[in-house]
mmCIF file of C-alpha atoms and ligand atoms in Angstrom:
data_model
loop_
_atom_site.group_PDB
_atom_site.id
_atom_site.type_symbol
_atom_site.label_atom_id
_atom_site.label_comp_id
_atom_site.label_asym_id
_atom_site.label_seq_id
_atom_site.Cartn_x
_atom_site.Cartn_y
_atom_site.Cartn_z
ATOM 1 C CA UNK A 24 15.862 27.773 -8.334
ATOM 2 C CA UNK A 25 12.925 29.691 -8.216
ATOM 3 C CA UNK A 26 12.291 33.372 -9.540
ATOM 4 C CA UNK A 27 13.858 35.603 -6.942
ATOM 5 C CA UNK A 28 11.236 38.468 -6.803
ATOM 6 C CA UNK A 29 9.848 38.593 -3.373
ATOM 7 C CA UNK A 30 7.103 40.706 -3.736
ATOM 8 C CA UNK A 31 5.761 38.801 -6.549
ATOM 9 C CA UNK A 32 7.233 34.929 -5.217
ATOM 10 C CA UNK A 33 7.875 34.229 -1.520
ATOM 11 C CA UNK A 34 11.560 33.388 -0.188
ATOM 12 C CA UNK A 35 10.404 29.741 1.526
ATOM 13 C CA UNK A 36 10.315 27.617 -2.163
ATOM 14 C CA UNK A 37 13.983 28.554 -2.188
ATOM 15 C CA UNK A 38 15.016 27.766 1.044
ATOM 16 C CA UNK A 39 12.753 24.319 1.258
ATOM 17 C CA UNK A 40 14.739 23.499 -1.940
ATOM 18 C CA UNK A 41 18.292 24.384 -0.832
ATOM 19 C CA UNK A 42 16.972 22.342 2.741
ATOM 20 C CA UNK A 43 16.227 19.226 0.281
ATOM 21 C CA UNK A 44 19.253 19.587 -1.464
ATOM 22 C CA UNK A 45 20.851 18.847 1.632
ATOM 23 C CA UNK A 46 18.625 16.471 3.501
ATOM 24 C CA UNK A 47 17.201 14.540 0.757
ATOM 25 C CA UNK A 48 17.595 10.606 1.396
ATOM 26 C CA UNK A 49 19.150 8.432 -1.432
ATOM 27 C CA UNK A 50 15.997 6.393 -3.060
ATOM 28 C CA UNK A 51 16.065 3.999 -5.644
ATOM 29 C CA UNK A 52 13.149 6.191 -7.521
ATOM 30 C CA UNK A 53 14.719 8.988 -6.988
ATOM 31 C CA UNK A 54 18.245 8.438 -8.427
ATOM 32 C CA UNK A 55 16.567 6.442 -11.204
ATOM 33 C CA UNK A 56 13.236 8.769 -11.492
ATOM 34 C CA UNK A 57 12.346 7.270 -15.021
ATOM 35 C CA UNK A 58 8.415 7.534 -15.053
ATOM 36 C CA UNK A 59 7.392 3.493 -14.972
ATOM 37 C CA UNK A 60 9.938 3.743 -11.614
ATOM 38 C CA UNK A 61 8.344 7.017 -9.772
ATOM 39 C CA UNK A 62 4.401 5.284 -10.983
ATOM 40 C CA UNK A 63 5.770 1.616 -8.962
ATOM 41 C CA UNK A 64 6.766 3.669 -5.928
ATOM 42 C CA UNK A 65 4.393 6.052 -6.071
ATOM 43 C CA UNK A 66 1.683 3.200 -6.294
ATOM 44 C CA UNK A 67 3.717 1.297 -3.597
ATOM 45 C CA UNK A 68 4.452 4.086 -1.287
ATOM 46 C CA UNK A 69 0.461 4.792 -0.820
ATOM 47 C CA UNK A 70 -0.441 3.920 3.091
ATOM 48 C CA UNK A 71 2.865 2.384 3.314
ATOM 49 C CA UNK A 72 6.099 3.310 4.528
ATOM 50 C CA UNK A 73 9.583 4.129 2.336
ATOM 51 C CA UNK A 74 11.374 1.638 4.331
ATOM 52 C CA UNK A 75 8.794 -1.145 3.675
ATOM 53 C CA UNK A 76 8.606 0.109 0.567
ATOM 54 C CA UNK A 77 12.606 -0.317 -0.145
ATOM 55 C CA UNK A 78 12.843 -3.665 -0.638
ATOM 56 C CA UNK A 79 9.602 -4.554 -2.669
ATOM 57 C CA UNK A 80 10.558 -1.908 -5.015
ATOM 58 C CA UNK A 81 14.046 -3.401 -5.526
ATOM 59 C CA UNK A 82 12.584 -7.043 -6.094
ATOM 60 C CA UNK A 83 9.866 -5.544 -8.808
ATOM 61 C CA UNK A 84 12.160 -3.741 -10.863
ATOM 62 C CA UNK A 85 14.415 -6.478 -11.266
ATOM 63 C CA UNK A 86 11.407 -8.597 -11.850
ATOM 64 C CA UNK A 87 10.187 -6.496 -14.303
ATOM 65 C CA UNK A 88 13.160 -3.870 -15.331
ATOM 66 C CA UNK A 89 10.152 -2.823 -18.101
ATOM 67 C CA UNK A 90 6.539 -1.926 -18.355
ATOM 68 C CA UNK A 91 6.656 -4.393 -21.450
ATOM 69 C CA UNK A 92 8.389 -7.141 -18.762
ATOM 70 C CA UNK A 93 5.679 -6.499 -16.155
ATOM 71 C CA UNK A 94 2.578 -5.945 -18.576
ATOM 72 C CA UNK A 95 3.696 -9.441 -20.281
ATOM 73 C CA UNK A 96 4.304 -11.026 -16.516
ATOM 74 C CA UNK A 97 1.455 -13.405 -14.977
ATOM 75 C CA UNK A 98 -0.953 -12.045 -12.024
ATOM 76 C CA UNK A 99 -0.540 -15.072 -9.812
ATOM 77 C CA UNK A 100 3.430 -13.419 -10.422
ATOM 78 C CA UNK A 101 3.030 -10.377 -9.741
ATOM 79 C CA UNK A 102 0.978 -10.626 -7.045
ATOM 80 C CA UNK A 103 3.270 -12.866 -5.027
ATOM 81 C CA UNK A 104 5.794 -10.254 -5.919
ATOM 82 C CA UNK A 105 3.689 -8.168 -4.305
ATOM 83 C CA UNK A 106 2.259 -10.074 -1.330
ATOM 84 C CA UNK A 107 2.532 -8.476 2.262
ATOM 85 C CA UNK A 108 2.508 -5.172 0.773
ATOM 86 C CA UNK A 109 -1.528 -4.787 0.840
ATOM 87 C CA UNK A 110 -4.375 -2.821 -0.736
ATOM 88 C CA UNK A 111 -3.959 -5.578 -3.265
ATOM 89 C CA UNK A 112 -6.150 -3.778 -5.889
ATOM 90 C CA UNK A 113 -3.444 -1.051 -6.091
ATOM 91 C CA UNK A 114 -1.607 -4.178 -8.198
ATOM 92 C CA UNK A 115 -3.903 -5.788 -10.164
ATOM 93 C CA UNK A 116 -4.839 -2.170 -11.372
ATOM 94 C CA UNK A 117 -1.540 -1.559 -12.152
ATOM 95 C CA UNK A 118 -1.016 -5.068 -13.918
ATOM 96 C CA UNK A 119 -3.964 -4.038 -15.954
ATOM 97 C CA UNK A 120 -2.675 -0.162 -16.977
ATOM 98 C CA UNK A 121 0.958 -1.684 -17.885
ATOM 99 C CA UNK A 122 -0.651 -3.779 -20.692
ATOM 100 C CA UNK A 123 -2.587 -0.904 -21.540
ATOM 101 C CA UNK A 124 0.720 1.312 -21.357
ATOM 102 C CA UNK A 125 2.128 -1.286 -24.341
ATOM 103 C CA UNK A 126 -0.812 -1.669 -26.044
ATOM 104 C CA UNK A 127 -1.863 2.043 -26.363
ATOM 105 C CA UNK A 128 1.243 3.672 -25.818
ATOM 106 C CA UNK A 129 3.924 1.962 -27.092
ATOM 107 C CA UNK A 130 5.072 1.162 -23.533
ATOM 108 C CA UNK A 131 5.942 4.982 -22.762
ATOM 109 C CA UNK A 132 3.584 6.335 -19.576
ATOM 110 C CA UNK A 133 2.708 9.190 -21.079
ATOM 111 C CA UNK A 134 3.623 12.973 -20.114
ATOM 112 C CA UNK A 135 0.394 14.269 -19.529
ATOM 113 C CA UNK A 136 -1.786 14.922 -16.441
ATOM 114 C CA UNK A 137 -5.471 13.947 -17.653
ATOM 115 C CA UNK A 138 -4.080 10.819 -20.354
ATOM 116 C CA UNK A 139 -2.272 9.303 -17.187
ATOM 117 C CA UNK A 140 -5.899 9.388 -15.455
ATOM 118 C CA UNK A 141 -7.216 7.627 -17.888
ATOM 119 C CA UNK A 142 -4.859 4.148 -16.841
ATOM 120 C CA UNK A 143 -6.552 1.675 -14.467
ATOM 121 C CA UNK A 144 -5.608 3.345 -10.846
ATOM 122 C CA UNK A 145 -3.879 6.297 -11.717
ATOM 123 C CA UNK A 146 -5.668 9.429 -9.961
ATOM 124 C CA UNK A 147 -5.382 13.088 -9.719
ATOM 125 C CA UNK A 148 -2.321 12.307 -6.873
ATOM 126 C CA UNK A 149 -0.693 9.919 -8.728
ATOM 127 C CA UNK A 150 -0.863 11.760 -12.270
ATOM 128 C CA UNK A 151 1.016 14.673 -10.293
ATOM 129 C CA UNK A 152 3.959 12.566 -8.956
ATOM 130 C CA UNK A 153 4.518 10.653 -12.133
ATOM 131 C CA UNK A 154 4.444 14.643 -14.138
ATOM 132 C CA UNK A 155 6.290 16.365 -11.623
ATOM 133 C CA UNK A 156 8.510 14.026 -10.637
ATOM 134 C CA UNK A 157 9.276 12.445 -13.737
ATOM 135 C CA UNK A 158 8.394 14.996 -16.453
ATOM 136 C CA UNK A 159 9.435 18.437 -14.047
ATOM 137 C CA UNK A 160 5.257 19.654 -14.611
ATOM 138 C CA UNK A 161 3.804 22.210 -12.585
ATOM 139 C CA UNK A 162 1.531 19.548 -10.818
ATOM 140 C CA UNK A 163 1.925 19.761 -6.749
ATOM 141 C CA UNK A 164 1.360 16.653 -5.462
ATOM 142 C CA UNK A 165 -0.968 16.101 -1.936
ATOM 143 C CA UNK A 166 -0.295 13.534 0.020
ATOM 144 C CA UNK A 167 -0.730 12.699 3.396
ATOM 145 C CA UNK A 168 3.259 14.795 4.377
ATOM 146 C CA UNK A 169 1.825 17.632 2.382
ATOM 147 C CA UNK A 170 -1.388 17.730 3.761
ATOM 148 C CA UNK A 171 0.118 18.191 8.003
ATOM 149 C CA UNK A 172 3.145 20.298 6.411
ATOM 150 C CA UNK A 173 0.942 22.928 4.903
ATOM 151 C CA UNK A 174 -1.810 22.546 7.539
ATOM 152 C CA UNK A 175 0.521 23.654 10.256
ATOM 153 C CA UNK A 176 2.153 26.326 7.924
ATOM 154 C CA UNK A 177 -0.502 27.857 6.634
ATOM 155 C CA UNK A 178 -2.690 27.686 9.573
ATOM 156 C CA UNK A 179 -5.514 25.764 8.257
ATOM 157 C CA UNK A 180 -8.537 24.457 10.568
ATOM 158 C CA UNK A 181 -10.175 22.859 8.488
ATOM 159 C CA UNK A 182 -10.803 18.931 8.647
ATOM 160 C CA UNK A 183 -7.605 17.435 6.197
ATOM 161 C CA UNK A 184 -9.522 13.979 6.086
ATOM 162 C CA UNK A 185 -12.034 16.563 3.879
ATOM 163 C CA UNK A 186 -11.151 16.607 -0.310
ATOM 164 C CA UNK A 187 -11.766 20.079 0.197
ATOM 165 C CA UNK A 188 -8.520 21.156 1.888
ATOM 166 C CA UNK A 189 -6.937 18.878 -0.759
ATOM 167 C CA UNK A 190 -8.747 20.521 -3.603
ATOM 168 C CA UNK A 191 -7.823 23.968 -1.562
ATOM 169 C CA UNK A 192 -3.698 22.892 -1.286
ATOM 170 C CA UNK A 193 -3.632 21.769 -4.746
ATOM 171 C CA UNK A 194 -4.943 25.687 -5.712
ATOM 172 C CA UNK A 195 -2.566 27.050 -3.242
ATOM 173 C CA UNK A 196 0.343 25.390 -4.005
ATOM 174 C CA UNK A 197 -0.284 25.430 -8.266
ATOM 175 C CA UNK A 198 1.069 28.730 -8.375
ATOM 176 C CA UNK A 199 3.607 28.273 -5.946
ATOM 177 C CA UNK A 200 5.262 25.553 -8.355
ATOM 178 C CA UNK A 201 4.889 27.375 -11.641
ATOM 179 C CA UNK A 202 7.739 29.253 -11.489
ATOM 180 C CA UNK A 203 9.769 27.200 -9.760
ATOM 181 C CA UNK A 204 12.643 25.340 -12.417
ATOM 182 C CA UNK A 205 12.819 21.831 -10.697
ATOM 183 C CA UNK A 206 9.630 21.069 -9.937
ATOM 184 C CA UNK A 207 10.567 17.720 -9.024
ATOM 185 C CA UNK A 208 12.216 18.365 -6.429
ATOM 186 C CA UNK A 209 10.051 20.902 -4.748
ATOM 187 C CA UNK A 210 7.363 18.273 -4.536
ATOM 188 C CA UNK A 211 9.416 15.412 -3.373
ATOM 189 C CA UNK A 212 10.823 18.298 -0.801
ATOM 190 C CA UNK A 213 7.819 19.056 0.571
ATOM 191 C CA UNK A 214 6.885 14.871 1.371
ATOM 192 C CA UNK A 215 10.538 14.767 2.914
ATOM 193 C CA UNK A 216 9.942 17.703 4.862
ATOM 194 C CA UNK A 217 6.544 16.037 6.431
ATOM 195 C CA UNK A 218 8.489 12.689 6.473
ATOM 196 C CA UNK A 219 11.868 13.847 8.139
ATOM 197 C CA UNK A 220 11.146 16.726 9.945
ATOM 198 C CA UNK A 221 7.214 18.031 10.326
ATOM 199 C CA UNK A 222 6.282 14.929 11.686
ATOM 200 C CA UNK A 223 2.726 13.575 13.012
ATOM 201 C CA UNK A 224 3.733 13.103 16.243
ATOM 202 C CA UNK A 225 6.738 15.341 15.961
ATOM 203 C CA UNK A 226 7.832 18.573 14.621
ATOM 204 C CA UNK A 227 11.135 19.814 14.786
ATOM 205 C CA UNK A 228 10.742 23.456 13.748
ATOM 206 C CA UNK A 229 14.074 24.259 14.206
ATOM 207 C CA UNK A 230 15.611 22.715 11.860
ATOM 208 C CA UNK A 231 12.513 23.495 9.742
ATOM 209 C CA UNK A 232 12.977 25.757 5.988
ATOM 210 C CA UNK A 233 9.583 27.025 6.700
ATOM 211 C CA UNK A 234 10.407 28.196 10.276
ATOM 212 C CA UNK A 235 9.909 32.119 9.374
ATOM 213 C CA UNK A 236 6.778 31.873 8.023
ATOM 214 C CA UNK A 237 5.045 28.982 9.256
ATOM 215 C CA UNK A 238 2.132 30.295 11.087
ATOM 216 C CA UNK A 239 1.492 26.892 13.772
ATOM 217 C CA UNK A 240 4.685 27.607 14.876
ATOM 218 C CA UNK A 241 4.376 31.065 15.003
ATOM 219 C CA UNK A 242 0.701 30.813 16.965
ATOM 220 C CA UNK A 243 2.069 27.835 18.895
ATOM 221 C CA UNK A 244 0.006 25.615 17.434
ATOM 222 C CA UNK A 245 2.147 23.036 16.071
ATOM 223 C CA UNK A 246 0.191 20.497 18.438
ATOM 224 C CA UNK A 247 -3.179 21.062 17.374
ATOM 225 C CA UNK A 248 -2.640 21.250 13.461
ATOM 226 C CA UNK A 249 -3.601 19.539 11.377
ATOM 227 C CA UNK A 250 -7.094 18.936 12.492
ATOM 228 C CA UNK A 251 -8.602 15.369 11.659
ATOM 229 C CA UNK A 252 -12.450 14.435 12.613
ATOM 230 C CA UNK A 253 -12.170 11.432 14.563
ATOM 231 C CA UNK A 254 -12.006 8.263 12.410
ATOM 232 C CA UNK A 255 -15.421 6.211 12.730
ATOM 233 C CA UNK A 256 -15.088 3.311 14.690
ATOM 234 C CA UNK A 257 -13.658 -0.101 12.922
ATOM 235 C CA UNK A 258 -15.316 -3.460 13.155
ATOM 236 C CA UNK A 259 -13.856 -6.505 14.535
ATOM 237 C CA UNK A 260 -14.793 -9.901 12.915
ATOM 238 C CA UNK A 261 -13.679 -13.627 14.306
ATOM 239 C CA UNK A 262 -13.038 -15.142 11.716
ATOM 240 C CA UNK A 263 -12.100 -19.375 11.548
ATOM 241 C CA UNK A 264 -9.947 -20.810 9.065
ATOM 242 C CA UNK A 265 -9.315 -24.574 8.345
ATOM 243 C CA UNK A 266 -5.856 -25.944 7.161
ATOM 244 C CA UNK A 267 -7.310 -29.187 5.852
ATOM 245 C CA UNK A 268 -4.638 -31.844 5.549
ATOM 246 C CA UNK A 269 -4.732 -34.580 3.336
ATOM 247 C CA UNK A 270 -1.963 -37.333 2.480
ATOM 248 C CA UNK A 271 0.511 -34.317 3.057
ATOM 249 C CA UNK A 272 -1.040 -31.945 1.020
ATOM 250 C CA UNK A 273 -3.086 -28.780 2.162
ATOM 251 C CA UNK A 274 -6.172 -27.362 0.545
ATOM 252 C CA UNK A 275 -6.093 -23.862 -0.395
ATOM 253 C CA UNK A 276 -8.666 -22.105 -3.187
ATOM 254 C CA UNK A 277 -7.684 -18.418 -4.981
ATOM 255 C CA UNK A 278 -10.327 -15.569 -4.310
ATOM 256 C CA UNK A 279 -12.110 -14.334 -7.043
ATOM 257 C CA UNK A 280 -10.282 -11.082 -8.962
ATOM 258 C CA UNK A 281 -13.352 -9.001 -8.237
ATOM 259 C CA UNK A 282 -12.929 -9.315 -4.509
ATOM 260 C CA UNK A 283 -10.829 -7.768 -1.682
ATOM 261 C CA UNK A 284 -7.456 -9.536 -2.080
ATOM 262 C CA UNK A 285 -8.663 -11.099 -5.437
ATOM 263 C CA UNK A 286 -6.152 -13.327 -6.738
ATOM 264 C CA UNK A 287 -4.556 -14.366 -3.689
ATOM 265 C CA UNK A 288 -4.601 -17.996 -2.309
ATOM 266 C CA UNK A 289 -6.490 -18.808 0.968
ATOM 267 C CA UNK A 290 -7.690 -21.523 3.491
ATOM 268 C CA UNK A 291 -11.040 -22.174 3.637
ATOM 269 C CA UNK A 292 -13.331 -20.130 6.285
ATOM 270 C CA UNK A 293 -14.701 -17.156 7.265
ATOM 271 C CA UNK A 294 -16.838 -15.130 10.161
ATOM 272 C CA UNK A 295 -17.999 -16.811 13.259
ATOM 273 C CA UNK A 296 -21.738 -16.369 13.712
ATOM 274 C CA UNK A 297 -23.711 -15.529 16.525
ATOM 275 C CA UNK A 298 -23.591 -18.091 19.316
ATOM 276 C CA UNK A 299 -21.029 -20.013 17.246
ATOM 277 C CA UNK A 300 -17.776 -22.120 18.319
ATOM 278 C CA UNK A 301 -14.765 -20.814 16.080
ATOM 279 C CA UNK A 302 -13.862 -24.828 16.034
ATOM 280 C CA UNK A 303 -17.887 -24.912 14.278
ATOM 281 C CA UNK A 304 -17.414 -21.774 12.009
ATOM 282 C CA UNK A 305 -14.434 -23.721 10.651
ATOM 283 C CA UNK A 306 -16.385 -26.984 10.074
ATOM 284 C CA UNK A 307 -19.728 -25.102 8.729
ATOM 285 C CA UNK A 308 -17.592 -22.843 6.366
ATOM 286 C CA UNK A 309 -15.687 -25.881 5.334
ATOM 287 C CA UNK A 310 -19.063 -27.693 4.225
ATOM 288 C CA UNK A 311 -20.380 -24.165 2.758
ATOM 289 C CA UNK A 312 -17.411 -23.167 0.706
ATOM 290 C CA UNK A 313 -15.519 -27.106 -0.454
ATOM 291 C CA UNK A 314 -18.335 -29.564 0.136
ATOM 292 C CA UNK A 315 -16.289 -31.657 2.799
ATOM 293 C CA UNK A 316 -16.862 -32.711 5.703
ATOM 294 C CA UNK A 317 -13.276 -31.639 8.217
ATOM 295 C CA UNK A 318 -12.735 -32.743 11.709
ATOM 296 C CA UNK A 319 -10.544 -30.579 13.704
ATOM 297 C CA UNK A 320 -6.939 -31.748 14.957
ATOM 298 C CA UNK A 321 -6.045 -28.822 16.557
ATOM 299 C CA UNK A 322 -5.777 -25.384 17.277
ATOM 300 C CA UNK A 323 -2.857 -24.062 14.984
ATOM 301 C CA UNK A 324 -2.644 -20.517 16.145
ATOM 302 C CA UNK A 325 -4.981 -16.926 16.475
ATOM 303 C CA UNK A 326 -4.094 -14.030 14.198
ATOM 304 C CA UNK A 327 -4.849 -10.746 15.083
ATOM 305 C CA UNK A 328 -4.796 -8.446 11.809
ATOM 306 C CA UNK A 329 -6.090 -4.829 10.445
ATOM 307 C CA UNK A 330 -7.202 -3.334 7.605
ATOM 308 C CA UNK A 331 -8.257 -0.385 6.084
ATOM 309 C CA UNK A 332 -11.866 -0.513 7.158
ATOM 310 C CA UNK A 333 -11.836 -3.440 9.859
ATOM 311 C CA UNK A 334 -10.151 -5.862 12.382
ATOM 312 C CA UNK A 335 -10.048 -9.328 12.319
ATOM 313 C CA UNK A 336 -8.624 -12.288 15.095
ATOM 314 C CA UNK A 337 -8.356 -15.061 12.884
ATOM 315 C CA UNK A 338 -8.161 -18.700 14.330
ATOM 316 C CA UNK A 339 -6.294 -21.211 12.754
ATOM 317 C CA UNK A 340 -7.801 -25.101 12.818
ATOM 318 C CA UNK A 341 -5.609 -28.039 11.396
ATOM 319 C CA UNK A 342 -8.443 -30.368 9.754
ATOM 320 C CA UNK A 343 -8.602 -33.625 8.867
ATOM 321 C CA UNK A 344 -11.227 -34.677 6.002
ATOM 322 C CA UNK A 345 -14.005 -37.090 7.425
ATOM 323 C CA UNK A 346 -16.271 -37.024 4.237
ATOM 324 C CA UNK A 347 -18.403 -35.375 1.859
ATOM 325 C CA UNK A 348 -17.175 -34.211 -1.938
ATOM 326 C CA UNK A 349 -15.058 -31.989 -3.204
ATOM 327 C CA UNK A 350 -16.719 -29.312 -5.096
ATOM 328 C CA UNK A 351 -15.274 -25.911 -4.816
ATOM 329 C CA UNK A 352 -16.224 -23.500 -8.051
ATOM 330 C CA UNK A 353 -13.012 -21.424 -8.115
ATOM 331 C CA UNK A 354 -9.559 -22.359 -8.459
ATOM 332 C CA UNK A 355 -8.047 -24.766 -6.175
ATOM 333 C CA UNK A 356 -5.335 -26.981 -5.106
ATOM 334 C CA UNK A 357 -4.084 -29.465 -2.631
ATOM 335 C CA UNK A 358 -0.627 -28.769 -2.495
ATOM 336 C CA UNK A 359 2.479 -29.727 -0.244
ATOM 337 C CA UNK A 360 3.547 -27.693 2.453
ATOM 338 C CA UNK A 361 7.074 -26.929 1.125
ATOM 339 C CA UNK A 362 5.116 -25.461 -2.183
ATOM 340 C CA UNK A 363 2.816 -22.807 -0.457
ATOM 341 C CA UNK A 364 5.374 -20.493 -1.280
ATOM 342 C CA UNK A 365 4.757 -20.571 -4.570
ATOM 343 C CA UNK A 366 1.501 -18.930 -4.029
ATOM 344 C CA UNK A 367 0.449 -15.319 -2.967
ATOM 345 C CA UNK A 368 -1.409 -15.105 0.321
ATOM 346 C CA UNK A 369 -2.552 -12.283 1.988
ATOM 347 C CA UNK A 370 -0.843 -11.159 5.660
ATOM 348 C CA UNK A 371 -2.535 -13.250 8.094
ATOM 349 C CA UNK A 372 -2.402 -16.352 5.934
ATOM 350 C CA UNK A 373 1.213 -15.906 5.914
ATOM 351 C CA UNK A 374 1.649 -16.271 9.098
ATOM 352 C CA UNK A 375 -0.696 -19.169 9.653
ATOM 353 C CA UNK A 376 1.588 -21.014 6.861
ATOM 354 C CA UNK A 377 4.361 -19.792 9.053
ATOM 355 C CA UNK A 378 2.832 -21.605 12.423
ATOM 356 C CA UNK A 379 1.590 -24.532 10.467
ATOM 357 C CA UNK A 380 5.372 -25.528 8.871
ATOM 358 C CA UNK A 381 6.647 -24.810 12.547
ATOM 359 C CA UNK A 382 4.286 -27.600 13.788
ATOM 360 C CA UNK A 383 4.918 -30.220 11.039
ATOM 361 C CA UNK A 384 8.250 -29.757 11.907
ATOM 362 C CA UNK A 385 7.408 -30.608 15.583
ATOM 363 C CA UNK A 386 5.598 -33.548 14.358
ATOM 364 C CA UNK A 387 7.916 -35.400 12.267
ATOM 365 C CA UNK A 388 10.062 -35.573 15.442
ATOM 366 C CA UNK A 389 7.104 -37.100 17.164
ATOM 367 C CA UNK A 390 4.111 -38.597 15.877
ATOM 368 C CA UNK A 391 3.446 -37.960 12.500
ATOM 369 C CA UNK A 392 0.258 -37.046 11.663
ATOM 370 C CA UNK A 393 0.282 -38.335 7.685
HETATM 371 S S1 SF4 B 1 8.026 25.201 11.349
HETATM 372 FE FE1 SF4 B 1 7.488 23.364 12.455
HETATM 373 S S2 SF4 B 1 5.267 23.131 12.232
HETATM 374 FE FE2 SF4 B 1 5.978 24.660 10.727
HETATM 375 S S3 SF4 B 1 6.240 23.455 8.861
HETATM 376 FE FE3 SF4 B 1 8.225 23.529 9.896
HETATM 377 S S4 SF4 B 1 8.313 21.700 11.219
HETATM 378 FE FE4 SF4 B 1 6.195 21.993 10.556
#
């Protein structure tokens, strides 16, 4: 409960928390909120949804039931445990700030704000989830939910892609949260609110906690609020890929750690060049990035996949190897096609595996191509 003066406190912390009370949906984190659970969801739960979320938390904690489990577990692990989810530095950041969790603090995250910042990927948002939510500190937490809820409540213009209307919420909302007792719940109300009710697309103000008060609604608004600039345009790239096949095994080579989707297992290629064939991107990327020489079978299938900052239609190329030498300077394997799930790929490799095992399997009843 929050202190009941009104002239001093306003009414809506109350209601919002008596709304959540109600409302709230039953989360793994939440009914478990020990702080190494709320940091994996937290860290999870950034650009991705609750139900994608669900079952990747539930496979990592009983992977790793400890910090000392998952600082002690291998990348290559970990990262297959994590593997669809994206943003794939969010994990090998938190990989590295579990072993420093054991190492520096006997495996207890610690209770404070600026020490948590200090861990490999923890930021000012995170810091506040893992001390409000965990530790009941008067940190509000601004997140994407928070961000529309309060834009539309309080009337604010301003651009929310800007940090300051972040910085600004996080000043607004720091004294709102002081004197309320559970401040755990008042931030994870205010996400649910966004989440279940103030939507992006949809608000359903009356069945809104913040109804009296909420100043879109009250303009008629709701529609316009919050205001975004436009996002800049995102680039497209063709990109060719070959699945090189040889005596039954496939060639596939780990990206570097330092790189976008470091760690994770791919098939040689990469961007189509100007006045290119995709069939010759795959053969000159081949050459460029393995040393062999690949002639193409077939087409295996065309991708079409975002992220954050671009677009790519990948085409797939089953290869056979024609000459040349093998000379790749990062990891690499030929491996069988019943093993590739052993390794971490990212999302459009996946789903090349997925149409290359779909036409082996057409091929062994026909004419075998080993
Ligand atoms: S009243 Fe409507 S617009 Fe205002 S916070 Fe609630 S759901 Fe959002």
């Amino acid at each position: 409960m929050t202190r009941s003066n009104s002239t001093e406190f306003p009414h809506w912390p109350e209601r919002l928390l008596a709304w959540y009370a109600a409302h709230r949906r039953v989360l793994p984190w939440r009914e478990d909120p020990r702080p190494y659970h709320v940091w994996i969801s937290e860290m999870m739960l950034q650009q991705t949804q609750g139900k994608t979320v669900l079952p990747y938390f539930d496979r990592f904690i009983r992977a790793f039931p400890t910090v000392e489990a998952f600082a002690a577990a291998d990348l290559q692990t970990v990262l297959k445990l994590w593997e669809g989810l994206g943003y794939y530095a969010r994990v090998r950041n938190m990989h590295k700030a579990a072993q420093v969790v054991v190492s520096d603090w006997n495996g207890e995250l610690p209770a404070d704000y600026i020490a948590l910042q200090t861990l490999p990927g923890v930021g000012p948002y995170t810091a506040a989830a893992i001390t409000s939510i965990a530790f009941n500190q008067p940190h509000p937490v601004v997140d994407g939910n928070v961000l529309r809820v309060f834009a539309r409540f309080w009337g604010v213009d301003d651009d929310i892609r800007g940090t300051k209307v972040q910085t600004s919420f996080v000043d607004r909302l720091t004294p709102v949260i002081e004197p309320v007792q559970d401040r755990s719940a008042f931030n994870q109300a205010v996400m649910e609110l966004g989440a279940l009710v103030c939507g992006p697309r949809r608000a359903e103000c009356d069945a809104c906690p913040l109804r009296p008060e909420c100043v879109a609604r009250r303009t008629d608004r709701v529609g316009e609020l919050p205001f975004k600039s436009p996002s800049k345009p995102v680039p497209h790239y063709d990109i060719a890929v070959a699945v090189i096949l040889d005596q039954g095994n496939v060639l596939i080579a780990r990206r570097e750690e330092s790189k976008m989707l470091g760690g994770l297992w791919e098939f040689p290629g990469g961007k189509q060049e100007s006045g290119e064939a995709l069939a010759g991107t795959a053969v000159r990327e081949t050459r460029e990035e393995t040393g062999l020489d690949v002639e193409i079978v077939t087409t295996l299938c065309t991708v079409k996949h975002a992220y954050s900052h671009f677009r790519i239609t990948l085409t797939a190329f089953v290869c056979t190897v024609r000459g040349g030498t093998l000379c790749i300077p990062r990891p690499f394997a030929w491996v069988g096609l019943d093993e590739l799930d052993r390794y971490p790929f990212p999302k459009a490799n996946t789903r090349v595996i997925a149409a290359l095992l779909a036409w082996d399997a057409k091929k062994e009843t026909g004419a075998g191509w080993r």
